Amino acid sequence: MRLTSSCVYLTALLAILALVAGIATVLAHVFQNVLYNRIKSEVVLENGTEAFEVWRDPPPPVFMEFYFFNLTNPFEVMAGDRPAVIQVGPYTYREYRPMEQVVFMANGTKVAAVNPKTYVFEPSRSWGSEDDLIRTANIPAVAVMEKFKDHPTISRFIADLMRSKGIGAFATRTVAELLWGYEDPLLKDLRVVDPHLDPNFGLFYQMNQTDDGEYVFFTGKQNYQDFARVNQWNDQSSLSWWTTDECNMINGTNGATFHPIITKTEQLYMFSTDLCRSLYATFQAELTVKGIPVYRFVPPFEVFANKSVNPANAGFCFGDNCLGSGLLNVSICKKGAPIIMSSPHFYQADEQFAQSVYGMRPRKEEHQTAIDINPLTGLVVQAAKRLQVNVFIEKLPLFSENIRTLVYPVMFLNESVLIDEESAKKLRLVVTEGNVVINTPFILIGLGIILGVVFMVLLCFQKTPERCTPAEQQPLLSS
């Protein structure tokens, strides 16, 4: 039985409609806009949204790893030789960082909060114990020498006091003391000179179970690109440490989360209180982490380049005292301590700094800061923030006649996060649903092509002549 013409041409009509609808929605980005508008409306910091819950109490575990540089030749260094160090670690801590004291403001367009951090030692993830001894720079002594170097009478008093107590530019302390603090004998005695001196010192002194100030964030309600962007920190909309308005700007989020619908051409800005400044990261690669598509963003070389390479960084210098590329002098925001920040092992810094210390082996894979973000949701899937704490040791004849002027590496940290499996499952589902919505027009186009092929087949089948019956096959004339 031959197919009716109406069925055949109905197939053709459906094919045309599917193709037209598919092509039209592709050109008009209809389904993509529907998905993006839904994401924009859901990724807002307000009660009831999943984005708010993730922001307030991040589910993936965060670990802070500390690596120290143990000095092996202190006497040779005091005689003028280069320091030789051995990397020791990691000493790993689980980091908890919930948002607290959350208060919504300005009709829900802003939210204030503090972000206290708590560190709990993880022996199973650590190279040793918190009681391990580390020989490193005596930062309190170096800071005091630097602070009073232009006061001859006080400098002479401090130098005599240090010699009488056997205090030098290097000292041995436990990991716990170096991190969380100890009462320094020199600082304690010098309170007679400067009553404002805190006798306690530690690289993370008073930073466990405490916050770094109050933040005011945009919620993203008015503009999705403002999601979790810092509006104010400690009641200030800009910093006051640096010498230019550009360098004092507070830009971006706090680095824990980003706005949704991220493109490869963006510069993602972050404000870091560890560095006392804002910085940005640019797209480097497209990867997959736990089955989730991510964009990897990294801070480019220009972010920490010298002002001769990047004039925008001139504000991070103090007069003509500008360090080389890859270093940042944060003494102005660290109570005057001569602290210099860099990437671990002076990665991407001028070669002279790594060459001035035996044991520095900069490697991109181990020492680069990287953030892997799902571009659809803006969620951080994997990240590693790597920073090195150095101390500037200056050759001061009154205190140490032969020691070199150098940037001495004390330790570096790796603050890392990897999405947990439960969160990864949820995110994979969101990504899959998003792919289905975005690819719906192409599904329609594919359906149109298939129906078009079916139409051609049916049309050819309809035109095929029918076979003759046996009676019709008999000759008209017979003998």
mmCIF file with all atom_site columns, C-alpha atoms in Angstrom, residues 109-209:
data_model
loop_
_atom_site.group_PDB
_atom_site.id
_atom_site.type_symbol
_atom_site.label_atom_id
_atom_site.label_alt_id
_atom_site.label_comp_id
_atom_site.label_asym_id
_atom_site.label_entity_id
_atom_site.label_seq_id
_atom_site.pdbx_PDB_ins_code
_atom_site.Cartn_x
_atom_site.Cartn_y
_atom_site.Cartn_z
_atom_site.occupancy
_atom_site.B_iso_or_equiv
_atom_site.pdbx_formal_charge
_atom_site.auth_seq_id
_atom_site.auth_comp_id
_atom_site.auth_asym_id
_atom_site.auth_atom_id
_atom_site.pdbx_PDB_model_num
ATOM 1   C CA . THR A 1 109 ? 22.039 44.662 47.342 1.00 0.00 ? 109 THR A CA 1
ATOM 2   C CA . LYS A 1 110 ? 24.889 44.448 49.877 1.00 0.00 ? 110 LYS A CA 1
ATOM 3   C CA . VAL A 1 111 ? 25.818 42.174 52.751 1.00 0.00 ? 111 VAL A CA 1
ATOM 4   C CA . ALA A 1 112 ? 28.287 42.734 55.613 1.00 0.00 ? 112 ALA A CA 1
ATOM 5   C CA . ALA A 1 113 ? 30.193 39.890 57.256 1.00 0.00 ? 113 ALA A CA 1
ATOM 6   C CA . VAL A 1 114 ? 33.426 38.873 58.931 1.00 0.00 ? 114 VAL A CA 1
ATOM 7   C CA . ASN A 1 115 ? 35.401 35.823 57.869 1.00 0.00 ? 115 ASN A CA 1
ATOM 8   C CA . PRO A 1 116 ? 37.190 34.253 60.861 1.00 0.00 ? 116 PRO A CA 1
ATOM 9   C CA . LYS A 1 117 ? 39.633 31.462 60.073 1.00 0.00 ? 117 LYS A CA 1
ATOM 10  C CA . THR A 1 118 ? 40.450 28.540 62.329 1.00 0.00 ? 118 THR A CA 1
ATOM 11  C CA . TYR A 1 119 ? 43.439 26.254 61.756 1.00 0.00 ? 119 TYR A CA 1
ATOM 12  C CA . VAL A 1 120 ? 43.572 22.695 63.113 1.00 0.00 ? 120 VAL A CA 1
ATOM 13  C CA . PHE A 1 121 ? 46.803 20.720 62.783 1.00 0.00 ? 121 PHE A CA 1
ATOM 14  C CA . GLU A 1 122 ? 46.580 17.555 60.632 1.00 0.00 ? 122 GLU A CA 1
ATOM 15  C CA . PRO A 1 123 ? 49.418 15.185 61.658 1.00 0.00 ? 123 PRO A CA 1
ATOM 16  C CA . SER A 1 124 ? 48.528 12.600 58.991 1.00 0.00 ? 124 SER A CA 1
ATOM 17  C CA . ARG A 1 125 ? 49.087 15.165 56.237 1.00 0.00 ? 125 ARG A CA 1
ATOM 18  C CA . SER A 1 126 ? 52.238 16.646 57.776 1.00 0.00 ? 126 SER A CA 1
ATOM 19  C CA . TRP A 1 127 ? 55.932 15.910 57.371 1.00 0.00 ? 127 TRP A CA 1
ATOM 20  C CA . GLY A 1 128 ? 56.584 16.287 61.101 1.00 0.00 ? 128 GLY A CA 1
ATOM 21  C CA . SER A 1 129 ? 55.156 17.757 64.299 1.00 0.00 ? 129 SER A CA 1
ATOM 22  C CA . GLU A 1 130 ? 54.624 21.323 65.445 1.00 0.00 ? 130 GLU A CA 1
ATOM 23  C CA . ASP A 1 131 ? 57.547 20.816 67.838 1.00 0.00 ? 131 ASP A CA 1
ATOM 24  C CA . ASP A 1 132 ? 60.057 20.450 64.991 1.00 0.00 ? 132 ASP A CA 1
ATOM 25  C CA . LEU A 1 133 ? 62.890 22.976 65.233 1.00 0.00 ? 133 LEU A CA 1
ATOM 26  C CA . ILE A 1 134 ? 63.585 25.362 62.355 1.00 0.00 ? 134 ILE A CA 1
ATOM 27  C CA . ARG A 1 135 ? 66.671 27.559 62.065 1.00 0.00 ? 135 ARG A CA 1
ATOM 28  C CA . THR A 1 136 ? 65.679 30.692 60.189 1.00 0.00 ? 136 THR A CA 1
ATOM 29  C CA . ALA A 1 137 ? 65.928 34.475 60.209 1.00 0.00 ? 137 ALA A CA 1
ATOM 30  C CA . ASN A 1 138 ? 65.301 36.106 63.565 1.00 0.00 ? 138 ASN A CA 1
ATOM 31  C CA . ILE A 1 139 ? 62.590 38.397 62.243 1.00 0.00 ? 139 ILE A CA 1
ATOM 32  C CA . PRO A 1 140 ? 62.041 40.389 65.484 1.00 0.00 ? 140 PRO A CA 1
ATOM 33  C CA . ALA A 1 141 ? 65.771 41.165 65.716 1.00 0.00 ? 141 ALA A CA 1
ATOM 34  C CA . VAL A 1 142 ? 65.998 42.063 62.020 1.00 0.00 ? 142 VAL A CA 1
ATOM 35  C CA . ALA A 1 143 ? 62.904 44.259 62.340 1.00 0.00 ? 143 ALA A CA 1
ATOM 36  C CA . VAL A 1 144 ? 64.329 46.083 65.348 1.00 0.00 ? 144 VAL A CA 1
ATOM 37  C CA . MET A 1 145 ? 67.694 46.607 63.630 1.00 0.00 ? 145 MET A CA 1
ATOM 38  C CA . GLU A 1 146 ? 65.936 48.015 60.559 1.00 0.00 ? 146 GLU A CA 1
ATOM 39  C CA . LYS A 1 147 ? 63.609 50.240 62.575 1.00 0.00 ? 147 LYS A CA 1
ATOM 40  C CA . PHE A 1 148 ? 66.307 51.949 64.639 1.00 0.00 ? 148 PHE A CA 1
ATOM 41  C CA . LYS A 1 149 ? 69.179 51.929 62.135 1.00 0.00 ? 149 LYS A CA 1
ATOM 42  C CA . ASP A 1 150 ? 69.034 55.721 61.768 1.00 0.00 ? 150 ASP A CA 1
ATOM 43  C CA . HIS A 1 151 ? 69.141 56.337 65.554 1.00 0.00 ? 151 HIS A CA 1
ATOM 44  C CA . PRO A 1 152 ? 72.800 55.905 66.579 1.00 0.00 ? 152 PRO A CA 1
ATOM 45  C CA . THR A 1 153 ? 72.288 55.978 70.345 1.00 0.00 ? 153 THR A CA 1
ATOM 46  C CA . ILE A 1 154 ? 69.386 53.506 70.331 1.00 0.00 ? 154 ILE A CA 1
ATOM 47  C CA . SER A 1 155 ? 71.152 51.321 67.757 1.00 0.00 ? 155 SER A CA 1
ATOM 48  C CA . ARG A 1 156 ? 74.252 51.106 69.954 1.00 0.00 ? 156 ARG A CA 1
ATOM 49  C CA . PHE A 1 157 ? 72.120 50.192 72.969 1.00 0.00 ? 157 PHE A CA 1
ATOM 50  C CA . ILE A 1 158 ? 70.285 47.483 70.974 1.00 0.00 ? 158 ILE A CA 1
ATOM 51  C CA . ALA A 1 159 ? 73.520 46.093 69.549 1.00 0.00 ? 159 ALA A CA 1
ATOM 52  C CA . ASP A 1 160 ? 75.053 45.805 73.025 1.00 0.00 ? 160 ASP A CA 1
ATOM 53  C CA . LEU A 1 161 ? 71.879 44.223 74.382 1.00 0.00 ? 161 LEU A CA 1
ATOM 54  C CA . MET A 1 162 ? 71.839 41.637 71.569 1.00 0.00 ? 162 MET A CA 1
ATOM 55  C CA . ARG A 1 163 ? 75.488 40.717 72.140 1.00 0.00 ? 163 ARG A CA 1
ATOM 56  C CA . SER A 1 164 ? 74.970 40.377 75.888 1.00 0.00 ? 164 SER A CA 1
ATOM 57  C CA . LYS A 1 165 ? 72.072 37.996 75.341 1.00 0.00 ? 165 LYS A CA 1
ATOM 58  C CA . GLY A 1 166 ? 73.610 36.129 72.413 1.00 0.00 ? 166 GLY A CA 1
ATOM 59  C CA . ILE A 1 167 ? 70.893 37.255 70.010 1.00 0.00 ? 167 ILE A CA 1
ATOM 60  C CA . GLY A 1 168 ? 71.788 37.337 66.327 1.00 0.00 ? 168 GLY A CA 1
ATOM 61  C CA . ALA A 1 169 ? 70.200 37.664 62.905 1.00 0.00 ? 169 ALA A CA 1
ATOM 62  C CA . PHE A 1 170 ? 69.268 33.954 62.933 1.00 0.00 ? 170 PHE A CA 1
ATOM 63  C CA . ALA A 1 171 ? 67.514 31.850 65.559 1.00 0.00 ? 171 ALA A CA 1
ATOM 64  C CA . THR A 1 172 ? 66.014 28.409 66.106 1.00 0.00 ? 172 THR A CA 1
ATOM 65  C CA . ARG A 1 173 ? 62.322 28.091 66.948 1.00 0.00 ? 173 ARG A CA 1
ATOM 66  C CA . THR A 1 174 ? 59.612 25.435 66.762 1.00 0.00 ? 174 THR A CA 1
ATOM 67  C CA . VAL A 1 175 ? 57.092 25.367 63.955 1.00 0.00 ? 175 VAL A CA 1
ATOM 68  C CA . ALA A 1 176 ? 54.308 26.293 66.373 1.00 0.00 ? 176 ALA A CA 1
ATOM 69  C CA . GLU A 1 177 ? 56.270 29.272 67.701 1.00 0.00 ? 177 GLU A CA 1
ATOM 70  C CA . LEU A 1 178 ? 57.125 30.562 64.237 1.00 0.00 ? 178 LEU A CA 1
ATOM 71  C CA . LEU A 1 179 ? 53.518 30.312 63.119 1.00 0.00 ? 179 LEU A CA 1
ATOM 72  C CA . TRP A 1 180 ? 51.355 31.159 66.098 1.00 0.00 ? 180 TRP A CA 1
ATOM 73  C CA . GLY A 1 181 ? 53.687 33.251 68.192 1.00 0.00 ? 181 GLY A CA 1
ATOM 74  C CA . TYR A 1 182 ? 56.038 33.370 71.174 1.00 0.00 ? 182 TYR A CA 1
ATOM 75  C CA . GLU A 1 183 ? 57.328 36.010 73.579 1.00 0.00 ? 183 GLU A CA 1
ATOM 76  C CA . ASP A 1 184 ? 60.513 37.362 72.110 1.00 0.00 ? 184 ASP A CA 1
ATOM 77  C CA . PRO A 1 185 ? 63.156 38.336 74.732 1.00 0.00 ? 185 PRO A CA 1
ATOM 78  C CA . LEU A 1 186 ? 64.558 41.212 72.673 1.00 0.00 ? 186 LEU A CA 1
ATOM 79  C CA . LEU A 1 187 ? 61.147 42.778 72.041 1.00 0.00 ? 187 LEU A CA 1
ATOM 80  C CA . LYS A 1 188 ? 60.300 42.356 75.706 1.00 0.00 ? 188 LYS A CA 1
ATOM 81  C CA . ASP A 1 189 ? 63.439 44.198 76.833 1.00 0.00 ? 189 ASP A CA 1
ATOM 82  C CA . LEU A 1 190 ? 63.029 46.944 74.248 1.00 0.00 ? 190 LEU A CA 1
ATOM 83  C CA . ARG A 1 191 ? 59.695 48.024 75.625 1.00 0.00 ? 191 ARG A CA 1
ATOM 84  C CA . VAL A 1 192 ? 61.706 50.391 77.805 1.00 0.00 ? 192 VAL A CA 1
ATOM 85  C CA . VAL A 1 193 ? 62.690 52.161 74.567 1.00 0.00 ? 193 VAL A CA 1
ATOM 86  C CA . ASP A 1 194 ? 59.340 51.829 72.787 1.00 0.00 ? 194 ASP A CA 1
ATOM 87  C CA . PRO A 1 195 ? 56.376 51.000 75.085 1.00 0.00 ? 195 PRO A CA 1
ATOM 88  C CA . HIS A 1 196 ? 54.215 50.305 72.010 1.00 0.00 ? 196 HIS A CA 1
ATOM 89  C CA . LEU A 1 197 ? 56.288 47.290 71.004 1.00 0.00 ? 197 LEU A CA 1
ATOM 90  C CA . ASP A 1 198 ? 54.362 44.014 71.237 1.00 0.00 ? 198 ASP A CA 1
ATOM 91  C CA . PRO A 1 199 ? 56.701 41.478 72.895 1.00 0.00 ? 199 PRO A CA 1
ATOM 92  C CA . ASN A 1 200 ? 55.056 38.633 70.981 1.00 0.00 ? 200 ASN A CA 1
ATOM 93  C CA . PHE A 1 201 ? 55.858 37.608 67.426 1.00 0.00 ? 201 PHE A CA 1
ATOM 94  C CA . GLY A 1 202 ? 54.635 34.956 65.007 1.00 0.00 ? 202 GLY A CA 1
ATOM 95  C CA . LEU A 1 203 ? 54.058 34.814 61.271 1.00 0.00 ? 203 LEU A CA 1
ATOM 96  C CA . PHE A 1 204 ? 50.381 34.042 61.944 1.00 0.00 ? 204 PHE A CA 1
ATOM 97  C CA . TYR A 1 205 ? 50.261 35.585 65.405 1.00 0.00 ? 205 TYR A CA 1
ATOM 98  C CA . GLN A 1 206 ? 46.661 36.433 66.404 1.00 0.00 ? 206 GLN A CA 1
ATOM 99  C CA . MET A 1 207 ? 45.407 35.020 63.093 1.00 0.00 ? 207 MET A CA 1
ATOM 100 C CA . ASN A 1 208 ? 43.961 31.725 64.377 1.00 0.00 ? 208 ASN A CA 1
ATOM 101 C CA . GLN A 1 209 ? 40.268 31.832 65.292 1.00 0.00 ? 209 GLN A CA 1
#
